[in-house]
GROMACS .gro file of C-alpha atoms in nm:
model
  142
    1UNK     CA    1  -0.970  -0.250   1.284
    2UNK     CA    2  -0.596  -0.348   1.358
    3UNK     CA    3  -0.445  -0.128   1.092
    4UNK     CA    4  -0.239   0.249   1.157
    5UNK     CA    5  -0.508   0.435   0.879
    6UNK     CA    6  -0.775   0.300   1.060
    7UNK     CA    7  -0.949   0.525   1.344
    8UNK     CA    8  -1.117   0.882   1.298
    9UNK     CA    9  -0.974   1.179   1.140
   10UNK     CA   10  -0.822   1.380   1.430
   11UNK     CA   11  -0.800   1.786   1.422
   12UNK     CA   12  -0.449   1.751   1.356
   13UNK     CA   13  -0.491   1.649   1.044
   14UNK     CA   14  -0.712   1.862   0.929
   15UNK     CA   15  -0.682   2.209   0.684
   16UNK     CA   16  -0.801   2.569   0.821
   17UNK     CA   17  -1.153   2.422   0.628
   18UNK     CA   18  -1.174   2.101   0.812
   19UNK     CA   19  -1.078   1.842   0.566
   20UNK     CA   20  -0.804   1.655   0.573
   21UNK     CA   21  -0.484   1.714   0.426
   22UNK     CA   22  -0.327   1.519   0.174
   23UNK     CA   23   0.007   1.466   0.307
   24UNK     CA   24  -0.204   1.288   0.632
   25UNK     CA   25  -0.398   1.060   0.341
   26UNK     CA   26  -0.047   0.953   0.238
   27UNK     CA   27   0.097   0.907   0.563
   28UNK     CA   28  -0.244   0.681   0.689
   29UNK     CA   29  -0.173   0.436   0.383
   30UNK     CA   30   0.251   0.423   0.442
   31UNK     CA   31   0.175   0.415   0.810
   32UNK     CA   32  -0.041   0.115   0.694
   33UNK     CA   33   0.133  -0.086   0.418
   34UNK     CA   34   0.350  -0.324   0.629
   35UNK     CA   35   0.049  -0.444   0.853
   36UNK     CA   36  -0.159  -0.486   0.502
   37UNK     CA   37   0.104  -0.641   0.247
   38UNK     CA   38   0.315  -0.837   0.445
   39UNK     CA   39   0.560  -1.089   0.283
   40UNK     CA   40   0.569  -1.318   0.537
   41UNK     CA   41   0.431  -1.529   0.269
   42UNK     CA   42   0.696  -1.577   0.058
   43UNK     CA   43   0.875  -1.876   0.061
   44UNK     CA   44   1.230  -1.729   0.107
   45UNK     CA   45   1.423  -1.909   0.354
   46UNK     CA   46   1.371  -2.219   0.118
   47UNK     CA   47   1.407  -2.089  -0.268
   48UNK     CA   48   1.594  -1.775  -0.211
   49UNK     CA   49   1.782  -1.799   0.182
   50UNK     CA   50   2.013  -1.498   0.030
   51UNK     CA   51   1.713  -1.274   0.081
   52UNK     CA   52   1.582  -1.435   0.400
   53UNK     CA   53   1.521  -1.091   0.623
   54UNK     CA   54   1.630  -0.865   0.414
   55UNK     CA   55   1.416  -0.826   0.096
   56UNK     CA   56   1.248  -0.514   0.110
   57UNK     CA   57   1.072  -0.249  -0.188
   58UNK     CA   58   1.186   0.065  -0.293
   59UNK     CA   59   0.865   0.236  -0.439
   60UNK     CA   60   0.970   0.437  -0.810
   61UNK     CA   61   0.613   0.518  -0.892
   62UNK     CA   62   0.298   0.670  -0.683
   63UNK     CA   63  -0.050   0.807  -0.838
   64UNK     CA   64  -0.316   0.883  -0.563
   65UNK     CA   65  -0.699   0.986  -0.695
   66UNK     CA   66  -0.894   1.185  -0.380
   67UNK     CA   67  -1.240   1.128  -0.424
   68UNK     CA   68  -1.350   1.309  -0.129
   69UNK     CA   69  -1.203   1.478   0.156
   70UNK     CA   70  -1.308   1.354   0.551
   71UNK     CA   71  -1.349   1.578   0.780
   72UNK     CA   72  -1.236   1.536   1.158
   73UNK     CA   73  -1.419   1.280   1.342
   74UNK     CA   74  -1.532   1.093   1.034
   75UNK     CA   75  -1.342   0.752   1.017
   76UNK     CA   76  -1.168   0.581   0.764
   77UNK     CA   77  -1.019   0.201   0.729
   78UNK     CA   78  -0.739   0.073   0.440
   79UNK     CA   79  -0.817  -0.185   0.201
   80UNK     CA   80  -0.461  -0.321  -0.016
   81UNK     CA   81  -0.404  -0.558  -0.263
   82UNK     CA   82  -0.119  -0.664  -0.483
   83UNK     CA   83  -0.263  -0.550  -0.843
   84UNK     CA   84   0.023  -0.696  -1.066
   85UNK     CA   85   0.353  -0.806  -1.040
   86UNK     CA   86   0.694  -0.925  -1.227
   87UNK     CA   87   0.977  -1.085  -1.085
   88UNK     CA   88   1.184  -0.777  -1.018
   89UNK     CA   89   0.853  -0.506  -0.905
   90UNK     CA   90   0.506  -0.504  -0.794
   91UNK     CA   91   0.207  -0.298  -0.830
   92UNK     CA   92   0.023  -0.242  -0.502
   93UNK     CA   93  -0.325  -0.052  -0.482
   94UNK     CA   94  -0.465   0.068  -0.156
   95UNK     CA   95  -0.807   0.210  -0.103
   96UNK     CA   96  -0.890   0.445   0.171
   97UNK     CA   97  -1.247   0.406   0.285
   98UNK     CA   98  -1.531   0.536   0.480
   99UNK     CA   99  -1.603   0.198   0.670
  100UNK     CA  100  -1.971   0.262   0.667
  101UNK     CA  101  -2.058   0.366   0.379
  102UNK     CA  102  -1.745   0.159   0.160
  103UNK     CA  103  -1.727   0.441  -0.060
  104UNK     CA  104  -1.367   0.539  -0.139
  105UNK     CA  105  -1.203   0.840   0.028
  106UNK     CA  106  -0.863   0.795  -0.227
  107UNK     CA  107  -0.699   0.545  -0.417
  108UNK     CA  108  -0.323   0.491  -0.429
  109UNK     CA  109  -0.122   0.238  -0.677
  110UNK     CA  110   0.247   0.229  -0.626
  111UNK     CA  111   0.520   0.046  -0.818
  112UNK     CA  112   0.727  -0.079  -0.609
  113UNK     CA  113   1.094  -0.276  -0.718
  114UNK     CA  114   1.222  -0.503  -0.513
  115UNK     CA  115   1.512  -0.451  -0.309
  116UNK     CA  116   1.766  -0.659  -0.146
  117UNK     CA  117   1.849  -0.404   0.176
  118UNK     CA  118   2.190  -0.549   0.253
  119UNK     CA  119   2.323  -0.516  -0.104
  120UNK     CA  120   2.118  -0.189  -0.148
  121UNK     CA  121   2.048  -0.355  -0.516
  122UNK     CA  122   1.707  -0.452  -0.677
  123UNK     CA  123   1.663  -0.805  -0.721
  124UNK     CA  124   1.476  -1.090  -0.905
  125UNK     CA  125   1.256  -1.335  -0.740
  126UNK     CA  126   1.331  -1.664  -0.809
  127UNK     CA  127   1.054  -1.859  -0.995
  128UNK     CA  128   0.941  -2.050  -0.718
  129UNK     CA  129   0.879  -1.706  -0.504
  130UNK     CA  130   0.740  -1.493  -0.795
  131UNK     CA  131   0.503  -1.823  -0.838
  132UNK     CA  132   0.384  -1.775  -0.453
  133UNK     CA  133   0.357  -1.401  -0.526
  134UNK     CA  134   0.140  -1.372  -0.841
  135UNK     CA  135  -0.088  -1.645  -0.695
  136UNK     CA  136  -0.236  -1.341  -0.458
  137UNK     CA  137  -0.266  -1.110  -0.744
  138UNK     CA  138  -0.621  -0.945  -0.722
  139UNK     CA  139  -0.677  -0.790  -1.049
  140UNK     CA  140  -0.930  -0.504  -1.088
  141UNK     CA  141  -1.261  -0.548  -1.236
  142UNK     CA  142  -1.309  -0.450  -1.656
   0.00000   0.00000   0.00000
């Protein structure tokens, strides 16, 4: 499964009732977000070498829907894709799932504004990056 949220839900992070807790939902898909949405893929060290190794994302927004709660032992796998984007942010939507059944144990969609992490600034991609970007937009089904 190769990804931190993937595995079985443990007794740690489980309530007195045996589901799990929220905060360990959240911390599966953070945990998870650099092995899903890497961007490796960005062309910076030719249209932007400023940024080269240091462009990161500040997330200003986070909604999560919980659909149902596991329970320990029951497993669970993340799904992400990049919903929308601009040159300065990104919208990134992660689904935790039951991996045999596919059904959806919570949803979260995060803005996230990128960040140049030397300057401590938000930045613009240049039109050549935001180009490679939105090209791997996956947009949700009407």
């Amino acid at each position: 499964l190769g990804s931190p949220a993937a595995g079985a839900v443990t007794m740690a992070d489980v309530d007195v009732f045996g589901q799990m807790r929220p905060e360990h939902v959240l911390e599966r898909i953070s945990q998870a977000i650099p092995h899903q949405l890497g961007r490796a893929h960005l062309p910076l060290a030719q249209y932007m070498p400023e940024l080269a190794g240091h462009l990161g994302g500040a997330t200003v927004e986070l909604g999560t829907t919980y659909y149902r709660w596991p329970r320990a032992g029951e497993r669970l796998v993340l799904r992400s894709a990049l919903s929308d984007a601009t040159p300065k942010t990104c919208r990134l939507t992660h689904w935790l799932l039951d991996p045999a059944t596919g059904q959806a144990w919570a949803d979260t969609e995060m803005l996230i504004v990128n960040f140049d992490l030397n300057a401590r600034a938000a930045v613009a991609l240049s039109p050549e990056v935001f180009a490679v970007l939105a090209a791997g937009i996956t947009r949700k089904a009407d």
